Short mmCIF file of C-alpha atoms and ligand atoms in Angstrom, two decimals:
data_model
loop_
_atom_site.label_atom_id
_atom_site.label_comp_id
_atom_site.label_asym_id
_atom_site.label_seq_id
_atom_site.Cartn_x
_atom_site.Cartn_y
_atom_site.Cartn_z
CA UNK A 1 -62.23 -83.55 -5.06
CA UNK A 2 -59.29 -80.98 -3.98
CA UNK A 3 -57.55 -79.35 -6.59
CA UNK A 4 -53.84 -80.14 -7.16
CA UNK A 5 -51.03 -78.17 -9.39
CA UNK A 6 -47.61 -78.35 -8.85
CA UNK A 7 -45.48 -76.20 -10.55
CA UNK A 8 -41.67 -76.85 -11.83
CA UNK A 9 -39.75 -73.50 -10.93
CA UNK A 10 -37.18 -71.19 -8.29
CA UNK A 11 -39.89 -70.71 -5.70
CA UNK A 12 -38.42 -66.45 -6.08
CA UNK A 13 -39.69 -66.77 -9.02
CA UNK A 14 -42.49 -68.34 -8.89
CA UNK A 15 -43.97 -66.76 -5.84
CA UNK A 16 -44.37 -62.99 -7.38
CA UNK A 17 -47.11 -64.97 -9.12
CA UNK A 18 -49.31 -65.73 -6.35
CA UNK A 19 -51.55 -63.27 -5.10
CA UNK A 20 -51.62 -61.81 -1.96
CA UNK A 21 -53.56 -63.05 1.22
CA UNK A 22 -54.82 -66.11 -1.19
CA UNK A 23 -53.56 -68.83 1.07
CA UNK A 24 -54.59 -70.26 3.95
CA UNK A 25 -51.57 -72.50 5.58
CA UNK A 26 -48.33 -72.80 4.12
CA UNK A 27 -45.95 -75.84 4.62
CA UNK A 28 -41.92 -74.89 3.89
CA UNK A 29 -39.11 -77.13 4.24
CA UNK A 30 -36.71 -75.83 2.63
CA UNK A 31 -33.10 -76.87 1.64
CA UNK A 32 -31.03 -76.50 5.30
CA UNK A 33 -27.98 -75.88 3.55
CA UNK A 34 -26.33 -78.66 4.94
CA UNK A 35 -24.46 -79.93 1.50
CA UNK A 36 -27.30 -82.32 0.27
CA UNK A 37 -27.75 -83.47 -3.21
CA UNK A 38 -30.67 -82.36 -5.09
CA UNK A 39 -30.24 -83.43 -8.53
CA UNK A 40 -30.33 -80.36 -10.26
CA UNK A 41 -29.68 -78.12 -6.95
CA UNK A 42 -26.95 -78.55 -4.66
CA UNK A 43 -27.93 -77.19 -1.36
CA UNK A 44 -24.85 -75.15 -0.29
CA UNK A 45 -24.97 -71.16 0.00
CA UNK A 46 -22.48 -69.11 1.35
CA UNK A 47 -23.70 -67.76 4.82
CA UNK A 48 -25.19 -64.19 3.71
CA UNK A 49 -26.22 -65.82 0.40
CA UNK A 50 -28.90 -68.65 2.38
CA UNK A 51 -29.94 -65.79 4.69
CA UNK A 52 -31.12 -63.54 2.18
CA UNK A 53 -32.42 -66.69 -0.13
CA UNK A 54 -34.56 -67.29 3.14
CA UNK A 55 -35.68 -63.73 3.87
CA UNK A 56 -36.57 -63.43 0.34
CA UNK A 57 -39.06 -66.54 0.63
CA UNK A 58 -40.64 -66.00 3.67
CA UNK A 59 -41.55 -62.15 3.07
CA UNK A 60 -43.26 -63.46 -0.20
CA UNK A 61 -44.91 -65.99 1.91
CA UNK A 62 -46.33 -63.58 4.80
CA UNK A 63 -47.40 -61.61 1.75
CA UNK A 64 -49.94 -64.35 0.01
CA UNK A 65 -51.00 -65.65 3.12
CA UNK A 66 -54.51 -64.84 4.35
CA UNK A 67 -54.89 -62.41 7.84
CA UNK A 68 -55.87 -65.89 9.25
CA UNK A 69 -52.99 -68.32 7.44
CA UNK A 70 -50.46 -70.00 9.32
CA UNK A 71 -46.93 -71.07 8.16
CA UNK A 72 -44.74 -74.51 9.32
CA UNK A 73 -41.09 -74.00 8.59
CA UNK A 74 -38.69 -77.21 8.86
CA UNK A 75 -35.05 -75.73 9.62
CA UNK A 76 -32.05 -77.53 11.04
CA UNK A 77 -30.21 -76.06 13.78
CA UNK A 78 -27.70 -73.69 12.25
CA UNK A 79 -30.16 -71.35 11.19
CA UNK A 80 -33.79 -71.87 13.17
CA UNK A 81 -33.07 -68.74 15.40
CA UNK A 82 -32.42 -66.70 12.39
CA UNK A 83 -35.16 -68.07 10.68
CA UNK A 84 -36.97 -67.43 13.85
CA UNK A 85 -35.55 -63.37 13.91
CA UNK A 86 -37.25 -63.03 10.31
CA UNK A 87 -40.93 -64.53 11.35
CA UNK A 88 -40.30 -62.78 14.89
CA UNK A 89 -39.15 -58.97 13.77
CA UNK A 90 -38.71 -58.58 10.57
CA UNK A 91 -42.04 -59.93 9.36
CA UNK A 92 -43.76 -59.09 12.81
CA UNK A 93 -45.86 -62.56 12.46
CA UNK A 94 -46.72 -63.74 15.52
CA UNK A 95 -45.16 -67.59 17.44
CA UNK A 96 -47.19 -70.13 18.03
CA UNK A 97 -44.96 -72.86 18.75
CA UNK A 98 -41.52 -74.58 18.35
CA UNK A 99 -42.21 -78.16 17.87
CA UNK A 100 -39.79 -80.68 18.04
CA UNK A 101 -39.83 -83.70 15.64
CA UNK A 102 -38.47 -86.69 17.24
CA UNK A 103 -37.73 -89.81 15.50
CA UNK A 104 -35.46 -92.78 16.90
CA UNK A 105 -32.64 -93.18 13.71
CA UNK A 106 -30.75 -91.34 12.26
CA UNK A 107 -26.35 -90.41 11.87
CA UNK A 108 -24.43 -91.50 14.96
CA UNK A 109 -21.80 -89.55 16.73
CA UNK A 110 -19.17 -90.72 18.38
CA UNK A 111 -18.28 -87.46 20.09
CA UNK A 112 -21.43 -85.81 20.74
CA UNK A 113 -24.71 -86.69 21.01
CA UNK A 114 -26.25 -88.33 17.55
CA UNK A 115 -28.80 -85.74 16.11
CA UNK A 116 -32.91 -87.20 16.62
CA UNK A 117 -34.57 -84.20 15.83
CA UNK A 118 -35.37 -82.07 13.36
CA UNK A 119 -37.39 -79.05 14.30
CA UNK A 120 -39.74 -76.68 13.38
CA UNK A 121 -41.72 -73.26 13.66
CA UNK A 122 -45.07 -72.55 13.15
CA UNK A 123 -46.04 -68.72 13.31
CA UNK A 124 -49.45 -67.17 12.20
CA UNK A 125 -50.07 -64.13 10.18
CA UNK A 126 -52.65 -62.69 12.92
CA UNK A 127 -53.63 -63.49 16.30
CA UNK A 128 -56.71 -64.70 14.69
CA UNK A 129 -56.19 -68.22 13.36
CA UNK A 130 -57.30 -71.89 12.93
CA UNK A 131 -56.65 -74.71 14.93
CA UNK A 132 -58.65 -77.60 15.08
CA UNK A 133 -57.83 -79.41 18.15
CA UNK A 134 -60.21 -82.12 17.74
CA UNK A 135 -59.03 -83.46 14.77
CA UNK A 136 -55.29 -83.91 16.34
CA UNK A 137 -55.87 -84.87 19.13
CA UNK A 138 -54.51 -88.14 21.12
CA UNK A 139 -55.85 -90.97 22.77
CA UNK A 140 -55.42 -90.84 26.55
CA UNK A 141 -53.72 -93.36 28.37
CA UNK A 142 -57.18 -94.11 30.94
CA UNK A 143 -60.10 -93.66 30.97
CA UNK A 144 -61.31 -91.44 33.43
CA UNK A 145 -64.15 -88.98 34.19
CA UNK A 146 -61.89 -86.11 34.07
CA UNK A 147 -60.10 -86.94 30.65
CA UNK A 148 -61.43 -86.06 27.76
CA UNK A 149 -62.00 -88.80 26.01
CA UNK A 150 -61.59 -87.76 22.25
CA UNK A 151 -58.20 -87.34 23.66
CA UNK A 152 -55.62 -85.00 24.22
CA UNK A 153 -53.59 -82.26 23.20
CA UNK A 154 -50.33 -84.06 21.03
CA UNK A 155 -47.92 -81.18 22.56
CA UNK A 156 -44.68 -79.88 20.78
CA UNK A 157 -42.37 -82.98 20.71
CA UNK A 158 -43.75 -85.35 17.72
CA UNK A 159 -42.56 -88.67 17.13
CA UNK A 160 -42.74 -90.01 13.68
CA UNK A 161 -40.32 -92.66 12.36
CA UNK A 162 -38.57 -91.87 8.78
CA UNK A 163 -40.17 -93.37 5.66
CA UNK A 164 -37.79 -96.32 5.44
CA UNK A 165 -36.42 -97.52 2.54
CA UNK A 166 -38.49 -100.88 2.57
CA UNK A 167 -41.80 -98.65 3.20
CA UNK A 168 -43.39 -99.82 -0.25
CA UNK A 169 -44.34 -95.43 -0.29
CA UNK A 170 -40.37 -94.59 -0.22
CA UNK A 171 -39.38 -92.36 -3.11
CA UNK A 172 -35.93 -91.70 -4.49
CA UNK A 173 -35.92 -88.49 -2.59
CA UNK A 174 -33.21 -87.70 0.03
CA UNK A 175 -35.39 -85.95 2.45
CA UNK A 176 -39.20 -87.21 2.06
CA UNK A 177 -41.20 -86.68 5.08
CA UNK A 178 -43.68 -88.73 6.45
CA UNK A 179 -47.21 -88.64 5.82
CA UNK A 180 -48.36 -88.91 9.50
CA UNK A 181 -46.60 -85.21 10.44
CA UNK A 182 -47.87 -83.52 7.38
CA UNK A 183 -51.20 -84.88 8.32
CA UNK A 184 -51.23 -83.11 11.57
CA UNK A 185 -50.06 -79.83 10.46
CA UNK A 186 -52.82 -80.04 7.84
CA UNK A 187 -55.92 -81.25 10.22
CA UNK A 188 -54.70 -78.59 12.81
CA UNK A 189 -54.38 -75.54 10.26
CA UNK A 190 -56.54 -75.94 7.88
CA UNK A 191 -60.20 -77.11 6.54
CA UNK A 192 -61.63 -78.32 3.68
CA UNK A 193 -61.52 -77.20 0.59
CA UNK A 194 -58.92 -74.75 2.06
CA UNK A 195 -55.59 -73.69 -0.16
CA UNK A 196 -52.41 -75.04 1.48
CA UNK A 197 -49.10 -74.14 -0.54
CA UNK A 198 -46.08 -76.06 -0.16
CA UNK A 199 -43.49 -73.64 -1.21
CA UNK A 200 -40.59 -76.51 -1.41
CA UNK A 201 -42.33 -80.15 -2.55
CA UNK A 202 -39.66 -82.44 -2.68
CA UNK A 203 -41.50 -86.08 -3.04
CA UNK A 204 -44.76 -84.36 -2.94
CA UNK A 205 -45.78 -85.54 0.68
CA UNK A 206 -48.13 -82.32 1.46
CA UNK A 207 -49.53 -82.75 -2.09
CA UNK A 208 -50.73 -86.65 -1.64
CA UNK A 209 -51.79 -85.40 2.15
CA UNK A 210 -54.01 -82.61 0.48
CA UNK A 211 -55.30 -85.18 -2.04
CA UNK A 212 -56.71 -87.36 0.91
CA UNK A 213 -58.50 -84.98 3.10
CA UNK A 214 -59.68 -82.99 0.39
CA UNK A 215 -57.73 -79.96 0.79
CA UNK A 216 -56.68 -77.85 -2.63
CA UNK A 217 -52.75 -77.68 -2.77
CA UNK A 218 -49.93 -76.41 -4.53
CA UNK A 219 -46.33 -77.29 -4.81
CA UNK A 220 -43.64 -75.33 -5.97
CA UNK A 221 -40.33 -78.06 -7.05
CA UNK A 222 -36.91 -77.05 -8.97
CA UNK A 223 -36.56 -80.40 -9.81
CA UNK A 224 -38.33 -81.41 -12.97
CA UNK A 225 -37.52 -85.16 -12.24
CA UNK A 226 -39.23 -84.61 -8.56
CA UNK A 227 -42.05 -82.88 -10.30
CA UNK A 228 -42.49 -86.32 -12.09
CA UNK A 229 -42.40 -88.16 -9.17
CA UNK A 230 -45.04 -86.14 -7.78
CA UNK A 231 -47.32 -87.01 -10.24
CA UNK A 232 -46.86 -90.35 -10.51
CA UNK A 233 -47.35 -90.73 -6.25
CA UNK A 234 -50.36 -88.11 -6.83
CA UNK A 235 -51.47 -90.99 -9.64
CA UNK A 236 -51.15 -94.05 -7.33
CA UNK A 237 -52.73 -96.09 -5.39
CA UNK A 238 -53.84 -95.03 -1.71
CA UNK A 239 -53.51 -97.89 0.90
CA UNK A 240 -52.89 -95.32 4.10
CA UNK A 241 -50.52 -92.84 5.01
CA UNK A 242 -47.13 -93.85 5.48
CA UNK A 243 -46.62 -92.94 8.98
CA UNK A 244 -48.38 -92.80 12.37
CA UNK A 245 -47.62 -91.09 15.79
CA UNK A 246 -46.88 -94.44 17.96
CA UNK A 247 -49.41 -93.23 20.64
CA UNK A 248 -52.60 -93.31 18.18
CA UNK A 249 -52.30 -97.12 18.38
CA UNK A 250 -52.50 -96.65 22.28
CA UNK A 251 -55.41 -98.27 23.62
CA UNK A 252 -56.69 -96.45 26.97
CA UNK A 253 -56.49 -98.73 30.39
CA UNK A 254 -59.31 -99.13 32.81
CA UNK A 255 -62.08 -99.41 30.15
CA UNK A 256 -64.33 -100.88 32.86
CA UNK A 257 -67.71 -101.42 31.41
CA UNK A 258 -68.50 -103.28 27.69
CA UNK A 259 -70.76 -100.42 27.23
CA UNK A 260 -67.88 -98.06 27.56
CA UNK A 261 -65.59 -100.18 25.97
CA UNK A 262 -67.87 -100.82 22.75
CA UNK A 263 -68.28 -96.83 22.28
CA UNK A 264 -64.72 -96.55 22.62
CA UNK A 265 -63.31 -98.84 20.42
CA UNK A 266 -65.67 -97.76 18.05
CA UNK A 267 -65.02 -94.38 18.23
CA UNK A 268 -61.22 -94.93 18.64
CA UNK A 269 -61.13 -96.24 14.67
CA UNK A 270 -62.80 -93.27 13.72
CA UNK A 271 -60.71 -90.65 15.62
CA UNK A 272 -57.09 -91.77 15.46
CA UNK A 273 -57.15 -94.41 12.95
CA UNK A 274 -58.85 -92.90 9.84
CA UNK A 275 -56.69 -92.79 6.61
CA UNK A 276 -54.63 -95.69 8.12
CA UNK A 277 -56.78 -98.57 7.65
CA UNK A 278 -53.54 -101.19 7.31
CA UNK A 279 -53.02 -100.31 11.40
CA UNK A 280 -56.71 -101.51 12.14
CA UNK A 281 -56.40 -105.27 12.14
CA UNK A 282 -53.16 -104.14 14.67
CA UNK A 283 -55.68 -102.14 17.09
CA UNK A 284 -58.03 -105.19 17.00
CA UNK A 285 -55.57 -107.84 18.00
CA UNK A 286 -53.84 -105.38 20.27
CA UNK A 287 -57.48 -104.92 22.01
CA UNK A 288 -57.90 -108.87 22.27
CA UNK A 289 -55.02 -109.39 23.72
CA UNK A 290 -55.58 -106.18 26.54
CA UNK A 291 -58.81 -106.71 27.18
CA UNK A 292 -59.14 -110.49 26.24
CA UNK A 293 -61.94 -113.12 25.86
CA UNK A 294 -64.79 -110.28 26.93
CA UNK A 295 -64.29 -108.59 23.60
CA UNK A 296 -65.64 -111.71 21.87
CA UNK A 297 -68.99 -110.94 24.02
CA UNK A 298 -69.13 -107.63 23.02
CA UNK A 299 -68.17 -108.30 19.42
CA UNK A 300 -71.15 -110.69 19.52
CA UNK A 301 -73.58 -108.36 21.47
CA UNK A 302 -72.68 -105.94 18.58
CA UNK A 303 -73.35 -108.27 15.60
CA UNK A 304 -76.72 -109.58 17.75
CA UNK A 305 -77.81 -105.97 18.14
CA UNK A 306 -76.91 -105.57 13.86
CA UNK A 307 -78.74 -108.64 13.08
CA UNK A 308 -81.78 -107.62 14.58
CA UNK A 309 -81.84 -103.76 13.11
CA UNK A 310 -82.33 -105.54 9.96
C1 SAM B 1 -36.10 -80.69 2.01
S1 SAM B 1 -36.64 -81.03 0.40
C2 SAM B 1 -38.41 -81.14 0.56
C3 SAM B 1 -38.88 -82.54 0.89
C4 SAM B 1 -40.39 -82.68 0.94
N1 SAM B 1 -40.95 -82.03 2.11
C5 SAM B 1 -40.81 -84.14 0.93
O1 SAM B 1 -41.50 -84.62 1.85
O2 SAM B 1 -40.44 -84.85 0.00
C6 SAM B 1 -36.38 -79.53 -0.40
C7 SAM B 1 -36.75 -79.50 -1.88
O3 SAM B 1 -36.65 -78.15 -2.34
C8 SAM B 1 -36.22 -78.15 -3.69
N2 SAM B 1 -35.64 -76.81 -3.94
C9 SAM B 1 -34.39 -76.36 -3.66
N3 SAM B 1 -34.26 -75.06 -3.96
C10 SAM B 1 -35.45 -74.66 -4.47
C11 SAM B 1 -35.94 -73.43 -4.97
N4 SAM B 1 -35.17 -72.34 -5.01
N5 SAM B 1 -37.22 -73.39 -5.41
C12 SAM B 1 -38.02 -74.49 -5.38
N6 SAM B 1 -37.61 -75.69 -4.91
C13 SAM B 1 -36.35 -75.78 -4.45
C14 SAM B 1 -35.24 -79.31 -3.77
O4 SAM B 1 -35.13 -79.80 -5.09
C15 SAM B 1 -35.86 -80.33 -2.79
O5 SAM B 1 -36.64 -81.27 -3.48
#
């Protein structure tokens, strides 16, 4: 069972308190300081003002990370490259990647092109780090002897679609994040039983992430009505996260034998679609209707082959 806290507080003050190199991935998305409405906070700093509010933060953070801890910072674009400056030379951490999160809606423009991206850096403390490919990857579009099968590298351009407001795991936050993208930051950076630290928690979405694969997390939140919201999601029910990459429901072509095709369907649930058992029934039908009235004979050589292990 991971162990949760989240704590109500400035994250400048609260981060003095942590101890240094105690930390193994850390997830920050801050305020942008775009104007938005945080109940108690109101997310607008005078130029200077947000750039020492963020240097401030992320020196504490390099501090309690661990030689082998890696950071994700969300940023909008007015101030990624001087977020970037501060991870880069000031804090001499080292780049990994710039990943783009892509997600189809969002404000239009009517001169201009309407914003569908959000992005975000992930730098590590050392050149020594975790990443664990395997449990990120994606499935492949074919199947062939040259592909690795458990799938492939997701690259730096993400898609995940907002947490709607008819998504029964909506909260009344303005900028929750989905599930899905948390997920894969988590998988990739961190193990079990490993301390992740989200330094700005919002809705909670990195806690009820850590809760499910049994990583230990805390969350720092200004907002004592947020901080209750976190506990009650951290308190409810878990049906599957909120929020899936489109291509993990992608179901390879050119399967060509039923022995190949059994394994990989199999295997396919396990890989992509563990923690979101709702998309399941989905993959079935979408594997019926693909590959058609030959499933049935596998499904059947299957349950024939169960039947007589008993
Ligand atoms: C962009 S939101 C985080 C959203 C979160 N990732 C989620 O999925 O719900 C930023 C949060 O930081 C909080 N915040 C703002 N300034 C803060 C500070 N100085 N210390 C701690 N939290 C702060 C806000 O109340 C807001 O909930």
């Amino acid at each position: 069972m991971s162990n949760l806290q989240i704590i109500e507080g400035d994250v400048l003050e609260q981060l003095p308190h942590i101890p240094s190199e105690s930390v193994d991935l850390i997830i920050a998305d801050p305020p942008y300081n775009l104007g938005k409405e945080y109940g108690n906070n109101y997310d607008l700093k005078e130029f200077d003002e947000y750039l020492r509010f963020s240097t401030l933060w992320l020196t504490e953070a390099c501090r309690i990370l661990k030689p082998t801890g890696t950071i994700y910072v969300f940023m909008g674009f007015r101030f990624i490259s001087y977020l970037y400056d501060i991870l880069d030379r000031e804090l001499q951490m080292f780049f990994n990647s710039w990943i783009c999160w892509h997600y189809t809606q969002g404000m239009g423009k009517t001169k201009g092109f309407s914003p569908r991206h959000d992005d975000i850096l992930m730098f590590t403390k050392g050149k020594t780090f975790k990443f664990n490919l395997d449990n990120i990857r994606v499935p492949q579009k074919y199947y062939r002897e040259r592909n690795n099968m458990r799938g492939a590298n997701p690259g730096d351009v993400w898609q995940f679609s907002h947490v709607h407001y008819c998504n029964g795991n909506r909260r009344n936050h303005p900028t929750q994040k989905p599930e899905g993208l948390i997920e894969r930051m988590i998988f990739a950076s961190s193990d079990e039983e490993d301390l992740v630290l989200d330094l700005f928690a919002g809705s909670g979405t990195t806690l009820r992430v850590c809760q499910q694969l049994n990583r230990n997390c805390t969350g720092i939140e200004l907002n004592p009505g947020y901080v209750k919201m976190i506990k009650e999601r951290l308190n409810s029910e878990f049906t599957g996260f909120d929020s899936i990459d489109p291509r993990m429901e992608r179901i390879p072509l050119d399967l060509n034998t039923k022995k190949v095709r059994q394994e990989y369907f199999e295997n396919h649930k396990q890989w992509f679609l563990n923690q979101h058992a709702p998309l399941i029934d989905k993959f079935e039908e979408s594997v019926q209707k693909l590959y058609g009235e030959e499933q049935t004979e596998i499904q059947e050589e299957f349950d024939f082959d169960n039947t007589t292990r008993k």
